[in-house]
CSV table of C-alpha atoms and ligand atoms in Angstrom, one decimal:
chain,number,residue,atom,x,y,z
A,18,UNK,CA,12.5,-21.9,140.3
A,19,UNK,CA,12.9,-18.2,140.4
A,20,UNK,CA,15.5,-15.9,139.3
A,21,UNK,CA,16.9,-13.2,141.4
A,22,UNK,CA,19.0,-10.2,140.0
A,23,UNK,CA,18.2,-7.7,142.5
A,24,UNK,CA,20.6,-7.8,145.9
A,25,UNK,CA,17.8,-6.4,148.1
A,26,UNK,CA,15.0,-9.2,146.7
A,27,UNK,CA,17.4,-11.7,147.8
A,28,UNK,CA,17.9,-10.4,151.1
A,29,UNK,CA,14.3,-9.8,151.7
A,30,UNK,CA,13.9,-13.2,150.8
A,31,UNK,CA,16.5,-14.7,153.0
A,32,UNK,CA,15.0,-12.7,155.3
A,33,UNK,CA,12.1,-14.7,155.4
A,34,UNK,CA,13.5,-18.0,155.2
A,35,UNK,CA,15.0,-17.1,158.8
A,36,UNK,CA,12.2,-16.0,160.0
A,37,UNK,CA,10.0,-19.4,158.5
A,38,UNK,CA,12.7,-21.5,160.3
A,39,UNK,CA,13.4,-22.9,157.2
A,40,UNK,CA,17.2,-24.0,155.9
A,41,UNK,CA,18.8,-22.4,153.4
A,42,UNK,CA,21.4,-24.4,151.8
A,43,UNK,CA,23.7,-22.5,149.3
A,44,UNK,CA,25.9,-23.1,146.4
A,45,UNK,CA,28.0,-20.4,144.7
A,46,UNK,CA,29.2,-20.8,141.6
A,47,UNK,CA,30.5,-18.8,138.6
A,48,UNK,CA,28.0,-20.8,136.2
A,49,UNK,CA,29.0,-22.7,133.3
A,50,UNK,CA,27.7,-25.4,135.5
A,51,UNK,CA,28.8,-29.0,134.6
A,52,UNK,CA,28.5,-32.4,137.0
A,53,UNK,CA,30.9,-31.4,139.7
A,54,UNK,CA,28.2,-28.3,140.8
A,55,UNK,CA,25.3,-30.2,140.5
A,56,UNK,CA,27.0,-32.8,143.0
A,57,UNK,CA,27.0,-29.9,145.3
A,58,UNK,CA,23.7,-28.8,144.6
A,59,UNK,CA,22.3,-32.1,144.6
A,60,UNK,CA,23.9,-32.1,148.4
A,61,UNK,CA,22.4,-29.1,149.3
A,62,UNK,CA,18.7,-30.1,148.0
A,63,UNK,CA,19.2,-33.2,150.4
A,64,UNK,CA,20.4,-31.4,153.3
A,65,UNK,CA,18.5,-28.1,153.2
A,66,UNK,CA,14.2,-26.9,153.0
A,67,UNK,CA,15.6,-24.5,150.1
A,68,UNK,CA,18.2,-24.4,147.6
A,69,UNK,CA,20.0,-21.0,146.6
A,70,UNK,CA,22.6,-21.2,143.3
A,71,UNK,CA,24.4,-18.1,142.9
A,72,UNK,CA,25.9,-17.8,139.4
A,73,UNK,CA,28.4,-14.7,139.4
A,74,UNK,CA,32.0,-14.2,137.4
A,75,UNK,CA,33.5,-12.7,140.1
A,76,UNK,CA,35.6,-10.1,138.7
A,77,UNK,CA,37.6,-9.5,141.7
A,78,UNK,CA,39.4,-12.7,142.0
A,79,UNK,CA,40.5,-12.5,138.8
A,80,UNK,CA,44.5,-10.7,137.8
A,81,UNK,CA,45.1,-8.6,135.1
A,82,UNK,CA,45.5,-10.6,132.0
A,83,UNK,CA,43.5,-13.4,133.4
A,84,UNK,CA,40.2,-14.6,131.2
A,85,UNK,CA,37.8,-12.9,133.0
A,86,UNK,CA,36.4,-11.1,130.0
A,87,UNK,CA,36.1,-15.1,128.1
A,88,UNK,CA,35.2,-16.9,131.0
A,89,UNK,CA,32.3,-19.2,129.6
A,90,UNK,CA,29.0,-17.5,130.3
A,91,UNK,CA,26.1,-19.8,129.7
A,92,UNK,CA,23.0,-18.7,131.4
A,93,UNK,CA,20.3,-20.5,129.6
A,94,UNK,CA,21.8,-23.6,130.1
A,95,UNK,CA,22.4,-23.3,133.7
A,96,UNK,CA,19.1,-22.3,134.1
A,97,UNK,CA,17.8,-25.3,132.5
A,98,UNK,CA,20.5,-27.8,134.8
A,99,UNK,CA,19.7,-25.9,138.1
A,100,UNK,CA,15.5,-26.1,137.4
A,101,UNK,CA,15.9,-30.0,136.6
A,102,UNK,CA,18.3,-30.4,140.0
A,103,UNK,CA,15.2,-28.9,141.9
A,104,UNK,CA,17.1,-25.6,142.6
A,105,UNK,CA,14.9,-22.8,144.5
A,106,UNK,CA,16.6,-19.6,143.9
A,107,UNK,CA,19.3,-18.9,141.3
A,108,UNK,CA,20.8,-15.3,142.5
A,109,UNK,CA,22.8,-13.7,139.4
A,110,UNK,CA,23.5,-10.2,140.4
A,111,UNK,CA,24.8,-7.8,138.1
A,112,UNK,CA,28.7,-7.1,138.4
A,113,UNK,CA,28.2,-3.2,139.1
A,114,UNK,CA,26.0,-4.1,141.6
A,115,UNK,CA,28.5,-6.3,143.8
A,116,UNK,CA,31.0,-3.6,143.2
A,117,UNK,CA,29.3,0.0,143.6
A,118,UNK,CA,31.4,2.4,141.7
A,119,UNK,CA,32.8,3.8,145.1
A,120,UNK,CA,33.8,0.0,146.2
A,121,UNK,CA,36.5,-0.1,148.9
A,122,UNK,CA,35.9,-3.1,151.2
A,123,UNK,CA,37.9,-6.2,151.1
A,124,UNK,CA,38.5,-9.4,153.2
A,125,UNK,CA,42.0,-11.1,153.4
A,126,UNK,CA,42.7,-14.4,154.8
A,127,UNK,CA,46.4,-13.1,155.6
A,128,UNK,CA,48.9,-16.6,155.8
A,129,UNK,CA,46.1,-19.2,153.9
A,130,UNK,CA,46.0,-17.3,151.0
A,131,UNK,CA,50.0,-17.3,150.6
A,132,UNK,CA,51.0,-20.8,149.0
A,133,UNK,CA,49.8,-22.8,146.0
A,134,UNK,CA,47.5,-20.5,143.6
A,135,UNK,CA,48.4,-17.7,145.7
A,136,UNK,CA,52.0,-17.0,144.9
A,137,UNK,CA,51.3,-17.1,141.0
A,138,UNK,CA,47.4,-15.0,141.5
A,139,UNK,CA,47.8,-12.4,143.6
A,140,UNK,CA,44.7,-10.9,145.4
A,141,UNK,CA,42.9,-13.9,144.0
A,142,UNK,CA,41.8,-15.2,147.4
A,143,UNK,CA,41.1,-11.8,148.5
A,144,UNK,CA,38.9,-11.5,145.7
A,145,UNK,CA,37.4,-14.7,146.6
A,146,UNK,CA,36.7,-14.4,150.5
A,147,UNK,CA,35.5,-10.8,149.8
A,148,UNK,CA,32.9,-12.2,147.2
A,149,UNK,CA,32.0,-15.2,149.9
A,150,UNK,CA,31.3,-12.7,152.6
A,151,UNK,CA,29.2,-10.7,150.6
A,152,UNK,CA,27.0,-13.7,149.3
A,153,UNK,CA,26.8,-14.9,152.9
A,154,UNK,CA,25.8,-11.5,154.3
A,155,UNK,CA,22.9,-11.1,151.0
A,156,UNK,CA,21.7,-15.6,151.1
A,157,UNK,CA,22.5,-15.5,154.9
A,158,UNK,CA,22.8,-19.4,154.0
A,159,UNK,CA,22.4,-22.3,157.2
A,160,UNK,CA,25.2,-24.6,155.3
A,161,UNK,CA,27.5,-23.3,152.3
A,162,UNK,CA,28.9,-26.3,150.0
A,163,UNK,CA,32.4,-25.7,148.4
A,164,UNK,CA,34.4,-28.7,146.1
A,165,UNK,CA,37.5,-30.0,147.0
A,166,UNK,CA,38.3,-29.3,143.3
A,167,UNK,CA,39.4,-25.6,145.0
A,168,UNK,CA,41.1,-27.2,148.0
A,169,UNK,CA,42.2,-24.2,149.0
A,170,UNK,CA,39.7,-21.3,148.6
A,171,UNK,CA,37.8,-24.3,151.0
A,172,UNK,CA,40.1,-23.4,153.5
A,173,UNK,CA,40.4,-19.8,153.3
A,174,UNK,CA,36.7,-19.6,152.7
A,175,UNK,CA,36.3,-21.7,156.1
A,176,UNK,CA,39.2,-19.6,158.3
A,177,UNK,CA,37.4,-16.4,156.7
A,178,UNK,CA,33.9,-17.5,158.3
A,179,UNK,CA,35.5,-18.9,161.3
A,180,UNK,CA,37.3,-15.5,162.0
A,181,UNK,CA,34.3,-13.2,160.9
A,182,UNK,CA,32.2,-14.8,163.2
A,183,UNK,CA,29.4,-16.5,160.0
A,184,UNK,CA,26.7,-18.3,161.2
A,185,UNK,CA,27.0,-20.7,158.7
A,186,UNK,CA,28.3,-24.0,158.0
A,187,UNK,CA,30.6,-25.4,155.5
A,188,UNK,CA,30.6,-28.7,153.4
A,189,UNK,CA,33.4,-29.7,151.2
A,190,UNK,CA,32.5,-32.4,148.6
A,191,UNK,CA,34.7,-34.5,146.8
A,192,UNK,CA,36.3,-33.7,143.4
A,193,UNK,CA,33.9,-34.9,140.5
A,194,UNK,CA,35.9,-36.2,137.3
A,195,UNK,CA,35.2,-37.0,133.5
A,196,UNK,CA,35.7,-41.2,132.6
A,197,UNK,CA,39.4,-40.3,131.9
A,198,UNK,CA,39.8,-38.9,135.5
A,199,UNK,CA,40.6,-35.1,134.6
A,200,UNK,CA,38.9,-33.3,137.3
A,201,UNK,CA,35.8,-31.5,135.5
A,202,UNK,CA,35.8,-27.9,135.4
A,203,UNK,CA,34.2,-24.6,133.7
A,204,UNK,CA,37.5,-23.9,131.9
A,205,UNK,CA,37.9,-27.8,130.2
A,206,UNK,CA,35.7,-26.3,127.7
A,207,UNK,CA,38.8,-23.9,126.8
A,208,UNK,CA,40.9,-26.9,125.6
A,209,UNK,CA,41.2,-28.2,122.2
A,210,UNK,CA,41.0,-32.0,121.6
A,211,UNK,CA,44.5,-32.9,121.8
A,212,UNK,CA,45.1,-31.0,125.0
A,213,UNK,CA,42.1,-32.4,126.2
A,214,UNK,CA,43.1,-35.8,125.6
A,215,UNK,CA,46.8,-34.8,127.2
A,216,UNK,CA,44.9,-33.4,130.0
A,217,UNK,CA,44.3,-36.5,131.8
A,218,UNK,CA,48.0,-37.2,132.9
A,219,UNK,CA,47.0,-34.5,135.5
A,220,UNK,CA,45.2,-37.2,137.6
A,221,UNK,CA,47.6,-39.8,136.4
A,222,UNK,CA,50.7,-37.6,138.0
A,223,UNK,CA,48.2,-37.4,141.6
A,224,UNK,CA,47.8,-40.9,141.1
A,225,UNK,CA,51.3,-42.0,140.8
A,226,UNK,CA,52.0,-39.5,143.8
A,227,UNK,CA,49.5,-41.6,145.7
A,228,UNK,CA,51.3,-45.0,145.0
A,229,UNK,CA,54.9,-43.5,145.8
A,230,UNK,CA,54.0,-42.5,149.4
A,231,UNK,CA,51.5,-46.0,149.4
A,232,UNK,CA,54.8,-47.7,148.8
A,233,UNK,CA,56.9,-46.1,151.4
A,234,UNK,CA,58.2,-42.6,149.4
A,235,UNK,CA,58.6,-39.7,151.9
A,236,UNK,CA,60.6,-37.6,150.0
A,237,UNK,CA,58.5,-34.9,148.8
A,238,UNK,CA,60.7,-33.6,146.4
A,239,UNK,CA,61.2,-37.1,144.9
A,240,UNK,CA,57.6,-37.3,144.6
A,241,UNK,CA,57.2,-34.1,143.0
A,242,UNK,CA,60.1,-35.2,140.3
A,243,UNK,CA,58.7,-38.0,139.2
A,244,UNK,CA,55.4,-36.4,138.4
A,245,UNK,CA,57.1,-33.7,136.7
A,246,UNK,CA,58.8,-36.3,134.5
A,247,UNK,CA,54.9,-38.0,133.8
A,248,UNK,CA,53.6,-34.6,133.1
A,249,UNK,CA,56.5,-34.0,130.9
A,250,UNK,CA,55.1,-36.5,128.3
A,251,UNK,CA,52.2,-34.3,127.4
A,252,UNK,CA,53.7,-32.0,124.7
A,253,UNK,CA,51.3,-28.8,125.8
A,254,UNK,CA,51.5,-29.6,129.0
A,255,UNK,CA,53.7,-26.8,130.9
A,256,UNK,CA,53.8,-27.4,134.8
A,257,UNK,CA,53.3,-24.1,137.2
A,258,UNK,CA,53.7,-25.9,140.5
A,259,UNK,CA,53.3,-29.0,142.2
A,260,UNK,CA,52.9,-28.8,145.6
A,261,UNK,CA,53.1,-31.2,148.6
A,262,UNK,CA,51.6,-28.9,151.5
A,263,UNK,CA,50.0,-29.9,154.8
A,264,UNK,CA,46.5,-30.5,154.6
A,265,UNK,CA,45.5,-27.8,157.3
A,266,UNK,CA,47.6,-25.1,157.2
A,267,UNK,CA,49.3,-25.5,153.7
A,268,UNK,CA,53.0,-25.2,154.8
A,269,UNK,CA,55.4,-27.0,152.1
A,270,UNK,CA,56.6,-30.6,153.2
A,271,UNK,CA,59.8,-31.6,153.0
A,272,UNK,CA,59.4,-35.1,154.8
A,273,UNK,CA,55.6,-36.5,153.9
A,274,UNK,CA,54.0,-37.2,157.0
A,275,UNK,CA,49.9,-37.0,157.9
A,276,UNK,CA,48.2,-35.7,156.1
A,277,UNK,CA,48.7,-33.9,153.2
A,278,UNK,CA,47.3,-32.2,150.2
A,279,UNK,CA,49.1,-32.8,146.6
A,280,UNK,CA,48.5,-30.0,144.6
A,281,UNK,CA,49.5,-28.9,140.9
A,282,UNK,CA,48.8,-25.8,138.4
A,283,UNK,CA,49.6,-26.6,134.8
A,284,UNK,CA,49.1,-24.7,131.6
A,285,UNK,CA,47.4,-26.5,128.5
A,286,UNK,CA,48.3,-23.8,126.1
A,287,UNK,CA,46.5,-20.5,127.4
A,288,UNK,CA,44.2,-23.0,129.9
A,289,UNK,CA,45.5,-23.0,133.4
A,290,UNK,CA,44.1,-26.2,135.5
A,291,UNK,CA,44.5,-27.3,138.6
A,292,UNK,CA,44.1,-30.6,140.5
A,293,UNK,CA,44.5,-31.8,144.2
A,294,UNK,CA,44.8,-35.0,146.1
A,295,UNK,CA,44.4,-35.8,150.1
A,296,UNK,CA,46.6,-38.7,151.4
A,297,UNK,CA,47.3,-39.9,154.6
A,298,UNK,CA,50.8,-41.1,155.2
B,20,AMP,P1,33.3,-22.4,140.2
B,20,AMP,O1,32.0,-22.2,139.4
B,20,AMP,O2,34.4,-23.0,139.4
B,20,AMP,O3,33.7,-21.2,140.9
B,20,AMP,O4,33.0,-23.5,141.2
B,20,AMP,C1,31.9,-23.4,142.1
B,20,AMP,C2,32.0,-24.5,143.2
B,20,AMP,O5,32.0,-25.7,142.6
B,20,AMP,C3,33.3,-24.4,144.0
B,20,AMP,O6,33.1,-24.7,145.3
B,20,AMP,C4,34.2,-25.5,143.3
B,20,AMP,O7,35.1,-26.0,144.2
B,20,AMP,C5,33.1,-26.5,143.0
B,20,AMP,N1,33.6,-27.4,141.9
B,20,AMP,C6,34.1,-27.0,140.7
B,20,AMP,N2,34.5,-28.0,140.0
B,20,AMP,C7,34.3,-29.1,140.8
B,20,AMP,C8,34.4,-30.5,140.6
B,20,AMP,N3,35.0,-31.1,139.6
B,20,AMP,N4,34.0,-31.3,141.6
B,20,AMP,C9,33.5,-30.8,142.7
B,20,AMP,N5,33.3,-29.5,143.0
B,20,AMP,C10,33.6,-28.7,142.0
Protein backbone atom coordinates (compact mmCIF):
# COMPACT_ATOMS: atom_id res chain seq x y z
CA UNK A 1 0.00 0.00 0.00
CA UNK A 2 1.37 3.35 -0.78
CA UNK A 3 0.64 6.74 0.54
CA UNK A 4 0.06 9.69 -1.65
CA UNK A 5 0.19 13.35 -0.41
CA UNK A 6 1.23 14.97 -3.43
CA UNK A 7 -1.95 15.97 -6.04
CA UNK A 8 0.33 15.72 -9.06
CA UNK A 9 1.77 11.93 -8.00
CA UNK A 10 -1.72 10.94 -7.84
CA UNK A 11 -2.66 12.17 -11.11
CA UNK A 12 0.37 10.83 -12.71
CA UNK A 13 -0.59 7.75 -11.32
CA UNK A 14 -4.10 7.68 -12.41
CA UNK A 15 -2.70 8.53 -15.39
CA UNK A 16 -1.30 5.36 -15.83
CA UNK A 17 -3.89 3.23 -14.57
CA UNK A 18 -5.84 4.60 -17.75
CA UNK A 19 -3.47 4.09 -19.81
CA UNK A 20 -2.73 0.08 -18.31
CA UNK A 21 -6.54 -0.45 -18.88
CA UNK A 22 -6.78 -1.17 -15.50
CA UNK A 23 -9.94 -0.09 -13.06
CA UNK A 24 -9.71 2.21 -10.62
CA UNK A 25 -12.28 1.83 -8.01
CA UNK A 26 -12.44 4.74 -5.45
CA UNK A 27 -13.61 5.49 -2.02
CA UNK A 28 -13.51 8.92 -0.41
CA UNK A 29 -13.63 9.37 2.95
CA UNK A 30 -12.78 11.90 5.74
CA UNK A 31 -10.89 8.97 7.75
CA UNK A 32 -11.65 7.95 11.09
CA UNK A 33 -12.53 4.89 9.26
CA UNK A 34 -14.86 2.33 11.06
CA UNK A 35 -16.97 -0.77 9.49
CA UNK A 36 -19.32 1.16 7.31
CA UNK A 37 -16.08 2.41 5.00
CA UNK A 38 -14.41 -0.70 4.87
CA UNK A 39 -17.86 -2.15 3.43
CA UNK A 40 -17.24 0.20 0.72
CA UNK A 41 -13.85 -0.43 0.26
CA UNK A 42 -14.21 -4.09 0.55
CA UNK A 43 -16.83 -3.40 -2.62
CA UNK A 44 -14.46 -1.57 -4.41
CA UNK A 45 -11.49 -4.28 -3.99
CA UNK A 46 -14.07 -6.78 -5.45
CA UNK A 47 -15.20 -4.79 -8.26
CA UNK A 48 -12.03 -2.92 -9.31
CA UNK A 49 -7.87 -4.02 -10.55
CA UNK A 50 -7.00 -1.11 -7.87
CA UNK A 51 -8.24 0.41 -4.84
CA UNK A 52 -7.79 4.32 -4.11
CA UNK A 53 -8.91 5.60 -0.31
CA UNK A 54 -8.89 9.20 -0.04
CA UNK A 55 -8.84 10.31 3.54
CA UNK A 56 -9.37 14.31 3.55
CA UNK A 57 -11.46 16.60 6.32
CA UNK A 58 -12.93 18.58 3.84
CA UNK A 59 -12.92 21.96 5.23
CA UNK A 60 -15.34 23.37 2.74
CA UNK A 61 -18.39 21.44 3.62
CA UNK A 62 -18.10 22.28 6.90
CA UNK A 63 -20.33 25.93 8.47
CA UNK A 64 -18.89 28.20 10.78
CA UNK A 65 -19.12 26.83 14.21
CA UNK A 66 -19.26 23.27 12.98
CA UNK A 67 -16.38 20.73 14.36
CA UNK A 68 -14.22 20.84 11.68
CA UNK A 69 -11.27 21.82 13.87
CA UNK A 70 -12.18 18.32 16.33
CA UNK A 71 -13.32 16.19 13.69
CA UNK A 72 -11.46 12.80 14.74
CA UNK A 73 -8.27 12.60 12.87
CA UNK A 74 -6.68 9.14 13.14
CA UNK A 75 -4.16 8.43 10.54
CA UNK A 76 -2.27 5.66 11.82
CA UNK A 77 -5.07 3.69 12.43
CA UNK A 78 -6.64 4.06 9.11
CA UNK A 79 -3.54 3.29 7.66
CA UNK A 80 -3.40 0.12 9.41
CA UNK A 81 -7.45 -0.80 8.51
CA UNK A 82 -7.08 0.30 4.81
CA UNK A 83 -3.46 -2.00 4.38
CA UNK A 84 -5.38 -5.07 5.98
CA UNK A 85 -8.66 -4.32 3.49
CA UNK A 86 -5.95 -4.73 0.62
CA UNK A 87 -6.23 -1.00 -0.26
CA UNK A 88 -3.74 0.23 -3.20
CA UNK A 89 -3.44 3.89 -2.75
CA UNK A 90 -4.55 5.97 0.24
CA UNK A 91 -4.49 9.80 -1.25
CA UNK A 92 -4.34 12.33 1.90
CA UNK A 93 -3.66 15.64 0.45
CA UNK A 94 -2.80 18.48 2.50
CA UNK A 95 -5.78 20.97 3.06
CA UNK A 96 -3.80 24.07 1.53
CA UNK A 97 -3.23 22.11 -1.28
CA UNK A 98 -6.97 21.39 -2.25
CA UNK A 99 -7.66 24.99 -1.59
CA UNK A 100 -4.71 27.25 -3.09
CA UNK A 101 -4.68 30.47 -1.22
CA UNK A 102 -6.28 32.13 -4.42
CA UNK A 103 -9.23 29.42 -4.37
CA UNK A 104 -12.37 30.49 -6.22
CA UNK A 105 -14.06 27.51 -7.94
CA UNK A 106 -17.15 25.89 -6.69
CA UNK A 107 -19.80 23.30 -7.91
CA UNK A 108 -23.45 23.65 -6.78
CA UNK A 109 -26.06 21.10 -7.25
CA UNK A 110 -28.78 24.08 -7.37
CA UNK A 111 -32.57 22.31 -6.16
CA UNK A 112 -30.80 18.73 -4.62
CA UNK A 113 -28.89 20.45 -2.21
CA UNK A 114 -32.05 22.48 -0.79
CA UNK A 115 -33.93 20.04 1.65
CA UNK A 116 -32.93 17.85 4.61
CA UNK A 117 -29.18 18.77 5.80
CA UNK A 118 -29.34 21.53 3.53
CA UNK A 119 -31.73 23.98 5.05
CA UNK A 120 -29.91 23.79 8.50
CA UNK A 121 -25.80 23.52 6.66
CA UNK A 122 -25.67 25.90 4.19
CA UNK A 123 -23.04 25.52 1.41
CA UNK A 124 -22.46 22.12 2.83
CA UNK A 125 -23.32 20.25 -0.35
CA UNK A 126 -21.54 22.81 -2.27
CA UNK A 127 -18.67 22.04 -0.29
CA UNK A 128 -19.14 18.50 -0.92
CA UNK A 129 -19.75 18.29 -4.77
CA UNK A 130 -16.85 20.72 -5.21
CA UNK A 131 -14.51 18.33 -3.14
CA UNK A 132 -16.00 15.23 -5.30
CA UNK A 133 -15.19 16.88 -8.50
CA UNK A 134 -11.87 17.63 -7.60
CA UNK A 135 -11.06 14.00 -6.37
CA UNK A 136 -12.60 12.67 -9.51
CA UNK A 137 -10.67 15.11 -11.81
CA UNK A 138 -7.03 14.15 -9.50
CA UNK A 139 -8.16 9.62 -9.01
CA UNK A 140 -9.99 9.94 -12.40
CA UNK A 141 -11.80 6.77 -10.67
CA UNK A 142 -13.90 3.93 -13.27
CA UNK A 143 -16.66 3.44 -10.30
CA UNK A 144 -16.94 5.83 -7.11
CA UNK A 145 -18.68 4.05 -3.97
CA UNK A 146 -20.75 6.42 -1.69
CA UNK A 147 -23.04 4.95 1.61
CA UNK A 148 -26.49 5.31 1.91
CA UNK A 149 -25.67 6.54 5.42
CA UNK A 150 -25.37 10.22 3.34
CA UNK A 151 -28.57 9.55 1.28
CA UNK A 152 -28.36 12.70 0.02
CA UNK A 153 -24.77 13.87 -0.84
CA UNK A 154 -25.38 10.22 -2.98
CA UNK A 155 -27.67 12.12 -4.88
CA UNK A 156 -26.24 15.37 -5.33
CA UNK A 157 -22.89 13.67 -5.81
CA UNK A 158 -24.60 11.53 -8.70
CA UNK A 159 -26.75 14.67 -10.50
CA UNK A 160 -23.26 16.61 -10.09
CA UNK A 161 -21.42 13.76 -12.25
CA UNK A 162 -24.36 13.30 -14.36
CA UNK A 163 -24.52 17.06 -15.31
CA UNK A 164 -20.61 17.58 -15.48
CA UNK A 165 -20.38 15.02 -17.87
CA UNK A 166 -17.84 12.35 -15.19
CA UNK A 167 -16.85 9.34 -16.69
CA UNK A 168 -17.43 7.55 -13.82
CA UNK A 169 -19.79 5.36 -12.11
CA UNK A 170 -21.47 5.44 -8.89
CA UNK A 171 -22.33 2.68 -6.25
CA UNK A 172 -24.44 3.38 -3.23
CA UNK A 173 -24.03 0.74 -0.46
CA UNK A 174 -26.28 0.07 2.31
CA UNK A 175 -26.11 1.77 5.67
CA UNK A 176 -23.71 -0.37 8.10
CA UNK A 177 -24.85 -0.35 11.88
CA UNK A 178 -23.49 -1.26 15.41
CA UNK A 179 -25.51 -4.54 17.20
CA UNK A 180 -27.95 -1.83 18.71
CA UNK A 181 -28.75 -0.65 15.17
CA UNK A 182 -27.32 3.09 15.40
CA UNK A 183 -26.03 3.64 12.12
CA UNK A 184 -22.03 3.72 12.55
CA UNK A 185 -20.33 6.85 11.95
CA UNK A 186 -16.91 8.88 12.50
CA UNK A 187 -18.76 11.29 14.89
CA UNK A 188 -20.35 8.21 17.40
CA UNK A 189 -16.95 8.53 18.90
CA UNK A 190 -18.15 12.13 20.02
CA UNK A 191 -20.81 10.67 22.37
CA UNK A 192 -20.59 9.87 25.94
CA UNK A 193 -21.94 6.51 27.20
CA UNK A 194 -25.31 7.54 28.03
CA UNK A 195 -26.03 9.38 24.81
CA UNK A 196 -24.55 6.58 23.22
CA UNK A 197 -26.82 4.20 24.73
CA UNK A 198 -29.92 6.83 23.95
CA UNK A 199 -28.61 6.91 20.59
CA UNK A 200 -30.12 3.90 19.30
CA UNK A 201 -33.89 5.16 19.38
CA UNK A 202 -32.62 6.74 16.15
CA UNK A 203 -33.09 3.47 14.18
CA UNK A 204 -35.91 2.47 16.47
CA UNK A 205 -37.90 5.91 15.39
CA UNK A 206 -36.94 4.65 11.28
CA UNK A 207 -38.16 1.47 12.37
CA UNK A 208 -41.41 2.28 13.76
CA UNK A 209 -41.80 4.71 10.61
CA UNK A 210 -41.37 1.55 8.57
CA UNK A 211 -44.20 -0.54 10.39
CA UNK A 212 -46.72 2.56 10.28
CA UNK A 213 -46.68 2.81 6.49
CA UNK A 214 -46.26 -1.43 6.49
CA UNK A 215 -49.61 -1.18 8.31
CA UNK A 216 -51.40 1.16 6.06
CA UNK A 217 -50.17 4.87 7.62
CA UNK A 218 -50.01 7.46 4.75
CA UNK A 219 -50.03 10.36 6.59
CA UNK A 220 -46.60 11.66 6.71
CA UNK A 221 -47.05 13.98 9.23
CA UNK A 222 -48.61 11.36 11.52
CA UNK A 223 -45.67 9.34 10.92
CA UNK A 224 -43.30 11.95 11.60
CA UNK A 225 -45.34 12.62 15.15
CA UNK A 226 -45.12 9.50 16.41
CA UNK A 227 -41.39 9.27 15.96
CA UNK A 228 -40.97 12.56 17.47
CA UNK A 229 -42.86 11.27 20.56
CA UNK A 230 -40.19 7.81 20.56
CA UNK A 231 -37.33 10.21 20.18
CA UNK A 232 -38.74 12.27 22.86
CA UNK A 233 -37.89 9.50 25.42
CA UNK A 234 -34.14 9.99 25.09
CA UNK A 235 -33.45 12.87 27.55
CA UNK A 236 -30.37 14.33 25.23
CA UNK A 237 -31.94 13.59 22.42
CA UNK A 238 -33.05 16.98 20.67
CA UNK A 239 -34.67 16.40 17.13
CA UNK A 240 -33.55 18.92 14.05
CA UNK A 241 -35.76 17.42 11.44
CA UNK A 242 -37.41 14.40 10.37
CA UNK A 243 -38.15 14.26 7.03
CA UNK A 244 -40.43 12.15 4.69
CA UNK A 245 -39.09 13.23 1.12
CA UNK A 246 -39.30 11.38 -2.24
CA UNK A 247 -36.64 9.15 -2.85
CA UNK A 248 -35.48 10.85 -6.21
CA UNK A 249 -35.85 14.28 -6.05
CA UNK A 250 -36.36 14.94 -2.29
CA UNK A 251 -39.59 16.96 -2.40
CA UNK A 252 -41.52 16.82 1.16
CA UNK A 253 -44.48 14.25 1.14
CA UNK A 254 -47.52 15.00 2.38
CA UNK A 255 -49.42 11.71 1.32
CA UNK A 256 -46.68 8.67 1.42
CA UNK A 257 -46.73 7.08 -1.82
CA UNK A 258 -43.57 5.14 -3.69
CA UNK A 259 -40.95 5.47 -2.77
CA UNK A 260 -39.56 7.35 -0.31
CA UNK A 261 -36.64 8.33 1.88
CA UNK A 262 -37.24 8.85 5.82
CA UNK A 263 -34.74 11.04 7.00
CA UNK A 264 -33.87 12.61 10.61
CA UNK A 265 -31.00 15.11 12.12
CA UNK A 266 -30.84 14.92 15.88
CA UNK A 267 -28.53 16.52 18.39
CA UNK A 268 -27.01 14.21 21.19
CA UNK A 269 -25.63 17.07 23.12
CA UNK A 270 -23.06 18.99 20.79
CA UNK A 271 -23.21 15.54 18.33
CA UNK A 272 -25.35 16.04 15.39
CA UNK A 273 -26.39 12.52 13.72
CA UNK A 274 -28.30 11.61 11.08
CA UNK A 275 -30.03 8.48 9.83
CA UNK A 276 -32.20 7.52 6.75
CA UNK A 277 -34.52 4.79 5.67
CA UNK A 278 -35.96 3.73 1.92
CA UNK A 279 -39.49 2.33 1.86
CA UNK A 280 -41.70 1.48 -0.75
CA UNK A 281 -45.31 2.14 -0.10
P1 LIG B 1 -17.28 10.11 5.69
O1 LIG B 1 -15.89 9.66 6.06
O2 LIG B 1 -18.19 10.21 6.85
O3 LIG B 1 -17.27 11.31 4.80
O4 LIG B 1 -17.89 8.94 4.81
C1 LIG B 1 -17.25 8.46 3.66
C2 LIG B 1 -18.17 7.54 2.92
O5 LIG B 1 -18.54 6.45 3.76
C3 LIG B 1 -19.48 8.22 2.51
O6 LIG B 1 -19.86 7.77 1.22
C4 LIG B 1 -20.44 7.75 3.55
O7 LIG B 1 -21.77 7.72 3.12
C5 LIG B 1 -19.94 6.34 3.81
N1 LIG B 1 -20.39 5.89 5.12
C6 LIG B 1 -20.27 6.55 6.30
N2 LIG B 1 -20.88 5.86 7.28
C7 LIG B 1 -21.40 4.75 6.70
C8 LIG B 1 -22.16 3.64 7.19
N3 LIG B 1 -22.53 3.54 8.46
N4 LIG B 1 -22.53 2.69 6.30
C9 LIG B 1 -22.19 2.79 5.00
N5 LIG B 1 -21.48 3.81 4.48
C10 LIG B 1 -21.09 4.77 5.32
Amino acid sequence: MKIIKKINEMQTMALGFRRQGKSVGFVPTMGALHAGHLSLIRRARTDNDIVVVSIFINPAQFGRGEDYKRYPRKLRQDYQLCKKAGVDFIFCPSPSSMYTQDYQTYVEVVRLSGPLCGRFRPGHFRGVATVVAKLFHIVEPTIAYFGLKDAQQALVVDRMMQDLNFPVRIKVLPIAREKDLLAMSSRNAYLNARQRKEAAILPEALLLAYKLVKQGERNASVVIRKMRGLIRRAKDAKVQYISIVDAKKLKQQKKIKGRILVALAVWFGKTRLIDNMLLSA
